[in-house]
Short mmCIF file of C-alpha atoms in Angstrom, two decimals:
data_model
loop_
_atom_site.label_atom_id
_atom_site.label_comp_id
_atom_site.label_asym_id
_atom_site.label_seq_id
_atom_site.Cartn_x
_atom_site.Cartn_y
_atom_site.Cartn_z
CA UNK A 23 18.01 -105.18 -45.49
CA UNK A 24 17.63 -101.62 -47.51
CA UNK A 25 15.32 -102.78 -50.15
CA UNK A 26 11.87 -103.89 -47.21
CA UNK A 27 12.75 -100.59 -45.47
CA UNK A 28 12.33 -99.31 -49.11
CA UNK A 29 9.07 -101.08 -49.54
CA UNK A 30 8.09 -100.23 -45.73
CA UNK A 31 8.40 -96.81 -46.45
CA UNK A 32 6.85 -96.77 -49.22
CA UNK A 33 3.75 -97.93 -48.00
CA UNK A 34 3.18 -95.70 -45.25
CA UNK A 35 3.94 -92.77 -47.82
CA UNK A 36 1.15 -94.19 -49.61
CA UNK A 37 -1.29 -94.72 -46.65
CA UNK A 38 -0.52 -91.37 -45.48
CA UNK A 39 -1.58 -89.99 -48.72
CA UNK A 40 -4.65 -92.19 -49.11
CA UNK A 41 -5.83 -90.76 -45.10
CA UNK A 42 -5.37 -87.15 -46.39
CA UNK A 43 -7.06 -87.53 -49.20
CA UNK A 44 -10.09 -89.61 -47.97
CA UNK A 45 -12.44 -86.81 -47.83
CA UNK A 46 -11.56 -85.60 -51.07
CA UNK A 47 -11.57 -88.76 -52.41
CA UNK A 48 -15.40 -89.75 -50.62
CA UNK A 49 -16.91 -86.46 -52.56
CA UNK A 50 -14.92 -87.38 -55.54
CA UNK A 51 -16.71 -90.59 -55.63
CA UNK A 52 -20.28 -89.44 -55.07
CA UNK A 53 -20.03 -86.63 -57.43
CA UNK A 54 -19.02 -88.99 -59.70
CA UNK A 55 -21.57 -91.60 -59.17
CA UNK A 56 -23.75 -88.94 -59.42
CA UNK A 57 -23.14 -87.98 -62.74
CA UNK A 58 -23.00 -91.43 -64.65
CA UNK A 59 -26.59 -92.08 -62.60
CA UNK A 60 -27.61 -88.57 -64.48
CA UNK A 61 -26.06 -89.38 -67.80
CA UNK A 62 -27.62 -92.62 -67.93
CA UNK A 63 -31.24 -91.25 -67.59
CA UNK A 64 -30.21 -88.91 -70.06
CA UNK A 65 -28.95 -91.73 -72.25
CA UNK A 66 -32.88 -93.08 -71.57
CA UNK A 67 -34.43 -89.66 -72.36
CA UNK A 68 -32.48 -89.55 -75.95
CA UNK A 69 -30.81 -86.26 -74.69
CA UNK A 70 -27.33 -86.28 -76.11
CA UNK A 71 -26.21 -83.23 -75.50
CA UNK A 72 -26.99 -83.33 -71.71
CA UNK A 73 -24.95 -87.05 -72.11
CA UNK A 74 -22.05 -84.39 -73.53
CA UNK A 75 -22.17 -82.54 -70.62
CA UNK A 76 -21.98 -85.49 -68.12
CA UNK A 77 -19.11 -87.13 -70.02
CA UNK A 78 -17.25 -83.11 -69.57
CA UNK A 79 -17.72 -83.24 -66.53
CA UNK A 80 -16.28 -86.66 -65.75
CA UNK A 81 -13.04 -85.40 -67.61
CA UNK A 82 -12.99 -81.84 -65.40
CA UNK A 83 -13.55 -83.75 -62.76
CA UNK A 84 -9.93 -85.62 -63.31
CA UNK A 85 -8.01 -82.61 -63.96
CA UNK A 86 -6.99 -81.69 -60.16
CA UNK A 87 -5.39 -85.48 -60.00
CA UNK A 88 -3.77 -85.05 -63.73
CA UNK A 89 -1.82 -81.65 -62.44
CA UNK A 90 -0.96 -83.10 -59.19
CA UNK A 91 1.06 -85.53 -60.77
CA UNK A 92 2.09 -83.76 -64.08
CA UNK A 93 3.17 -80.67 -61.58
CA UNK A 94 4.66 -82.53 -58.65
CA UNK A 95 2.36 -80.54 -56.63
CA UNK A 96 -0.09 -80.65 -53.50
CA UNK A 97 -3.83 -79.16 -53.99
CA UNK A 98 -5.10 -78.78 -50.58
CA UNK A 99 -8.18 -80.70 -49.59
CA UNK A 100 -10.39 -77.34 -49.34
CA UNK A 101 -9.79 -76.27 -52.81
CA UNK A 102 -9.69 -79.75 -54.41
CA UNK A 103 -13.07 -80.33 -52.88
CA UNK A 104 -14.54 -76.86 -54.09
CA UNK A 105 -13.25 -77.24 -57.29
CA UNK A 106 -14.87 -80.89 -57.78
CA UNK A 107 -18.41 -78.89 -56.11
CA UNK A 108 -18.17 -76.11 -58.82
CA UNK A 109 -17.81 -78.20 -61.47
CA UNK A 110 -21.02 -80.07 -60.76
CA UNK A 111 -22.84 -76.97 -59.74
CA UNK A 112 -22.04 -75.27 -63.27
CA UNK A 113 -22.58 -78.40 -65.46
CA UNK A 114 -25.16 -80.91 -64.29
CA UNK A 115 -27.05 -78.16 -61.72
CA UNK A 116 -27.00 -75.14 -63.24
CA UNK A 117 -27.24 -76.33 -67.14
CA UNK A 118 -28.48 -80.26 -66.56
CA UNK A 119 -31.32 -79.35 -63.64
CA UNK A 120 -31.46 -75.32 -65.04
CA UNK A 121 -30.63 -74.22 -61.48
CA UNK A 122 -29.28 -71.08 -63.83
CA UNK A 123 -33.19 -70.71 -64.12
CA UNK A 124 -34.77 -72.18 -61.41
CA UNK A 125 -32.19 -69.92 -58.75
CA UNK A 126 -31.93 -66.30 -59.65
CA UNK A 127 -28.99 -65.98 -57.97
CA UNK A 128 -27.14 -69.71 -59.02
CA UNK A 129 -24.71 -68.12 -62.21
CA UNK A 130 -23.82 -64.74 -59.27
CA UNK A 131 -22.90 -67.39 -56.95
CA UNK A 132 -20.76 -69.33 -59.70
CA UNK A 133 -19.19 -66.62 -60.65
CA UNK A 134 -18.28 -65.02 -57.34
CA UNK A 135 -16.83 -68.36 -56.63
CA UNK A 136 -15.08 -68.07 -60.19
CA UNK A 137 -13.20 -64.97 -59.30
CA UNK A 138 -11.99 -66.46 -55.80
CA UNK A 139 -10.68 -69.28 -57.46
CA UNK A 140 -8.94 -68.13 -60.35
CA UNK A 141 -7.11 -65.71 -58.10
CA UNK A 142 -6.36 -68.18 -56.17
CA UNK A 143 -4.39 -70.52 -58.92
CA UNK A 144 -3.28 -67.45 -60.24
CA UNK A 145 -1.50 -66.88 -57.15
CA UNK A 146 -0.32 -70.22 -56.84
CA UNK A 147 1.85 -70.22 -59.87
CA UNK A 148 3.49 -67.12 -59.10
CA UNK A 149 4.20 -68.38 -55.64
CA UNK A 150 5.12 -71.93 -56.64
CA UNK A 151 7.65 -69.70 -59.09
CA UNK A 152 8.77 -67.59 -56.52
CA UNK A 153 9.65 -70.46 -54.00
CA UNK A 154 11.61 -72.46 -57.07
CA UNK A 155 15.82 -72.04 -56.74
CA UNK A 156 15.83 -72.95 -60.40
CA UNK A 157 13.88 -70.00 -61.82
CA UNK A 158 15.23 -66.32 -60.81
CA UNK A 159 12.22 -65.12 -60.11
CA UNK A 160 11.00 -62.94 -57.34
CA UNK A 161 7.90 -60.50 -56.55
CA UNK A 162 6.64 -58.65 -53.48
CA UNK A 163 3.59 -59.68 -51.67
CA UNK A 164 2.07 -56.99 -53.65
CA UNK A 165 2.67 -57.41 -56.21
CA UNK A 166 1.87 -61.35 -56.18
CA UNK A 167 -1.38 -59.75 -55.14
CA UNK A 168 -2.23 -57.56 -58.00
CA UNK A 169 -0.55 -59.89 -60.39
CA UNK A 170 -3.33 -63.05 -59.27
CA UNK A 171 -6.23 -60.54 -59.21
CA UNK A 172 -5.49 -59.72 -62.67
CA UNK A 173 -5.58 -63.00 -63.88
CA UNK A 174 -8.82 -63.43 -62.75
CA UNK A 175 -10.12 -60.68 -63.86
CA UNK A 176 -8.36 -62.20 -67.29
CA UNK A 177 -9.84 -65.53 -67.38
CA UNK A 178 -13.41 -63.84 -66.31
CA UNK A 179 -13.16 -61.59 -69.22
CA UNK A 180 -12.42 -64.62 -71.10
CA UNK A 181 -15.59 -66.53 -70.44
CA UNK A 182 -17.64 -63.53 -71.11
CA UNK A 183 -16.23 -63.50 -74.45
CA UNK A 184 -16.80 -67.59 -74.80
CA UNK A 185 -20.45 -66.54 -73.73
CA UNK A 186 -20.85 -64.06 -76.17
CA UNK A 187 -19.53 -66.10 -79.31
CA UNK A 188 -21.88 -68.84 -78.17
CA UNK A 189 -24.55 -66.38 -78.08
CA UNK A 190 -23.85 -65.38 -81.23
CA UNK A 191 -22.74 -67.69 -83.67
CA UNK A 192 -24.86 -70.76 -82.26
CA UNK A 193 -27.59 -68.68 -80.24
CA UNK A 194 -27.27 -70.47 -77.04
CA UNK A 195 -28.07 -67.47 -74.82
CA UNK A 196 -25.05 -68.27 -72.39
CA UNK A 197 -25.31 -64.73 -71.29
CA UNK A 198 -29.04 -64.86 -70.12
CA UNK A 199 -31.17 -61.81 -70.02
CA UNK A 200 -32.60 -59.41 -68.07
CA UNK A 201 -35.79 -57.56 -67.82
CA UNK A 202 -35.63 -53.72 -67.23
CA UNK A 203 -37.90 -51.43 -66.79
CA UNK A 204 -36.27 -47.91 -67.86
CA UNK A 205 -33.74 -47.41 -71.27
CA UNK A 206 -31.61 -44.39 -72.52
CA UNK A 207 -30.43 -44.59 -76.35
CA UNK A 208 -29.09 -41.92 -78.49
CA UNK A 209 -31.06 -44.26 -81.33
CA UNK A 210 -34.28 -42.98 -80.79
CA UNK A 211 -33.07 -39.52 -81.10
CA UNK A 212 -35.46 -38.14 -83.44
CA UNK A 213 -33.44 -35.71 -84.79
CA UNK A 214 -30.82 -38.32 -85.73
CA UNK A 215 -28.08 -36.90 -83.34
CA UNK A 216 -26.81 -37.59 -80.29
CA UNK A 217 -29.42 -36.68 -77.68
CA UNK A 218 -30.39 -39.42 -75.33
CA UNK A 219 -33.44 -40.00 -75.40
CA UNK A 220 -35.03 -41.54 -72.03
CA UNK A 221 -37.91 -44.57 -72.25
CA UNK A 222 -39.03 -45.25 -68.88
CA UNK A 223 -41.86 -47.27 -67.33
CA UNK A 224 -41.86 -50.24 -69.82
CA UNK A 225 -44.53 -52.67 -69.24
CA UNK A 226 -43.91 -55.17 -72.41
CA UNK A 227 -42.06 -56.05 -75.49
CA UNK A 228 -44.05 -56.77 -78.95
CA UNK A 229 -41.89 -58.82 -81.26
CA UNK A 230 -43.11 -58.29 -85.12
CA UNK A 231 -41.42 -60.85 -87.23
CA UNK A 232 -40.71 -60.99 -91.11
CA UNK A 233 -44.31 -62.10 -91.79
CA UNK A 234 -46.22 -59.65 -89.95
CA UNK A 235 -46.93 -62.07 -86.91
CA UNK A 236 -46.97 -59.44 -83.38
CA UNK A 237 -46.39 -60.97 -80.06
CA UNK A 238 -46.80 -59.39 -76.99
CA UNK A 239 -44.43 -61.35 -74.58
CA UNK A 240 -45.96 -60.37 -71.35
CA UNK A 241 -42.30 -59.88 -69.62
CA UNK A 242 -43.40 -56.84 -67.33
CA UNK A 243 -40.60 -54.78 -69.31
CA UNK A 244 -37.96 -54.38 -71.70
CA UNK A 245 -35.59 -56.91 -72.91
CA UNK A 246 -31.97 -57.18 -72.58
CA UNK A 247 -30.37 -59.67 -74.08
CA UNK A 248 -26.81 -59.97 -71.96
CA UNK A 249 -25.44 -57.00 -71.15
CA UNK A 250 -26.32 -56.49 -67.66
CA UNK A 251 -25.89 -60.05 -67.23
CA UNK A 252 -22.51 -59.78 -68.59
CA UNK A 253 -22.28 -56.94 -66.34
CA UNK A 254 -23.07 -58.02 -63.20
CA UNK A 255 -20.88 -61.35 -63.55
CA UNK A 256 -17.75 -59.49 -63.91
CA UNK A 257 -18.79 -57.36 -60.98
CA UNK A 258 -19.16 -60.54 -58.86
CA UNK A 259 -15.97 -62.10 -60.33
CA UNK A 260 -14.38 -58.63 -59.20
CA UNK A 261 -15.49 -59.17 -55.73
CA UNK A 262 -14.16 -62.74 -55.77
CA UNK A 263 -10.52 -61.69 -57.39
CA UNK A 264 -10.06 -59.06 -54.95
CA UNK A 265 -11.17 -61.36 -51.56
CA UNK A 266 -8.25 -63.78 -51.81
CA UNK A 267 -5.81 -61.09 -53.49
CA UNK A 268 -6.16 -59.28 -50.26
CA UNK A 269 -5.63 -62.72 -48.30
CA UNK A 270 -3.02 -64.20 -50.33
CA UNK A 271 -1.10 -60.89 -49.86
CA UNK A 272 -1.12 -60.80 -45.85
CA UNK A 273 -0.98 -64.68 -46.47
CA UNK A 274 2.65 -63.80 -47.81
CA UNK A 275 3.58 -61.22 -45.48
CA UNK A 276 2.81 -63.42 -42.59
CA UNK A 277 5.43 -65.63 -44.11
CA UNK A 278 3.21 -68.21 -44.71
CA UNK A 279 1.21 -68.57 -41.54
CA UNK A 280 -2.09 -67.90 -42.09
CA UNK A 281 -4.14 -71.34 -41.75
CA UNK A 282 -7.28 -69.44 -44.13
CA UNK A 283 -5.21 -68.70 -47.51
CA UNK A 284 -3.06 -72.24 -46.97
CA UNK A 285 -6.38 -74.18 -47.73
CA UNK A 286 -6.61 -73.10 -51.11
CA UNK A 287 -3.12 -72.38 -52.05
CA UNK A 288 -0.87 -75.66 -53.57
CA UNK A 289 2.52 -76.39 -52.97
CA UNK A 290 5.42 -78.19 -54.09
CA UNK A 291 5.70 -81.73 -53.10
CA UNK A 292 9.30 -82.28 -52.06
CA UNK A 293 11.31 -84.22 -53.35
CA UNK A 294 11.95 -87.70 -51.88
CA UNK A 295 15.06 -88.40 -53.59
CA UNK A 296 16.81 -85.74 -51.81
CA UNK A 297 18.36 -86.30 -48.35
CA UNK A 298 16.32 -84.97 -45.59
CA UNK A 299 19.00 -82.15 -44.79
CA UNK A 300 19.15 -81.41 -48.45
CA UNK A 301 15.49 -80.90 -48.12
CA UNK A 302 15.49 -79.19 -45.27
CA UNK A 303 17.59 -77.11 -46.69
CA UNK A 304 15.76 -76.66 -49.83
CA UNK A 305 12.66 -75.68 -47.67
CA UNK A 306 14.00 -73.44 -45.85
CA UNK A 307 15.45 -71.51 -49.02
CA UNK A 308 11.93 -71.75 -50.70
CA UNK A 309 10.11 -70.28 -47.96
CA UNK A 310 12.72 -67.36 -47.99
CA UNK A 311 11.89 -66.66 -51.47
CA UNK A 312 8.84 -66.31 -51.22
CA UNK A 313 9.26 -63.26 -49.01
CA UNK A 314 10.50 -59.63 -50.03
CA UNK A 315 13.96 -58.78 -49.50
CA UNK A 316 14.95 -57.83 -45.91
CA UNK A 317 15.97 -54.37 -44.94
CA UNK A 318 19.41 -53.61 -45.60
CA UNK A 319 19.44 -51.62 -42.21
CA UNK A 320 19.85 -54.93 -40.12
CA UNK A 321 22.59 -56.26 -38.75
CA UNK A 322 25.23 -57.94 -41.73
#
């Protein structure tokens, strides 16, 4: 008589997981058809390193499912589903279609996005630490906070350096450049020292190579090959970190209620070998370490 329940129960666990995930898995499976439609033409154009970037992609694309299980946690459906839409926004949009061209404002956007996210799994491990009886370990709201908005910040710094070996060693221009109008450099101190000297109102670059050849470029100004670009991601991957640091810190001091930070923060999936008032229990004791100590002025 156990061993149907067993099997009954198992099912419905199953359908129940199946109906939460449908939406995730619907965009899952057009992104992904998606994709293989794009690498194929890509396979037709003789453009293997776009057919690179489709098959990345595809493997990315698995990595929310491959820590579920390997973690025993639950991603929530919001941040599963962005996580699947940046993906294809960086690879086959912005480097496939050259929306990083195309959309001035594409890589910002990416980036921005970058910063909320990474502070947001940042956060998530602390708190998924925090909340686990096994590991005596336990950190204010605050400083959860400051902890996941330096991570970011981390992992932003990170890809700036990945842009800037690329850019150097294989000359992909990753970090792409910008055209300015106005320069200050202590090199074109003619006295050799360390004056600035101020260049402003550039119309146009003329690039003289080893043989003589002069090319007027016709930009509208002066050059610069990644460092405001550089720059100005970090300042948008700033704005990002420090959005859901703020969030995920009231997130915690609300003990957990706040419906806007619970979309994009995972959680343990309990375990069903435990009895339910085991579990309960369990629960109960990881919610309460999640939360500072209380005051010792209350009642004993």
């Amino acid at each position: 008589m156990k061993k149907p329940r067993k099997k009954i129960s198992l099912h419905a666990e199953i359908n129940t997981a199946v109906q939460n995930k449908r939406l995730v898995m619907t965009v899952y499976f057009l992104l992904r058809l998606s994709v293989i439609l794009v690498m194929i033409a890509q396979v037709f154009n003789r453009n293997f390193e776009n057919v690179f970037l489709c098959v990345l992609t595809l493997i990315l694309f698995t990595v929310p499912t491959i820590l579920e299980r390997r973690l025993k946690i639950d991603i929530p459906n919001t941040l599963e589903i962005i996580i699947l839409l940046f993906i294809y926004a960086a690879e086959i949009l912005g480097e496939i279609q050259a929306f990083y061209v195309y959309i001035p404002n594409w890589d910002t956007m990416l980036h921005t996005m970058n910063g909320f996210l990474c502070a947001a799994i940042g956060f998530s491990l602390l708190d998924i630490l925090n909340r686990n009886e096994k590991v005596k370990f336990s950190l204010s709201p605050l400083y959860l906070a400051i902890v996941a908005f330096c991570f970011s910040m981390t992992v932003g710094v990170l890809w700036e350096f990945f842009e800037a070996g690329m850019d150097y060693f294989f000359l992909l221009d990753m970090q792409k450049d910008t055209v300015i109008n106005s320069i200050g450099s202590v090199m074109l101190d003619p006295t050799g020292g360390n004056k600035v000297v101020l260049v402003q109102d550039i119309v146009d670059v003329i690039v003289v190579q080893a043989d003589g050849t002069r090319t007027a470029l016709g930009l509208g100004g002066y050059l610069d090959t990644g460092l405001w670009d550089t720059m100005e991601d970090l300042g948008v991957n700033f704005i990002g970190a420090l959005a859901f640091s703020v969030i995920g810190y009231f997130y915690v001091r609300s003990r957990g209620k706040g419906r806007f930070a619970s979309r994009f923060i995972p959680v343990i999936v309990p375990d069903k070998t435990q009895p339910a008032a085991q579990a309960q229990t369990g629960q109960a004791a990881d919610a309460a370490a999640a939360l500072p100590p209380e005051s010792p002025q209350g009642p004993v």
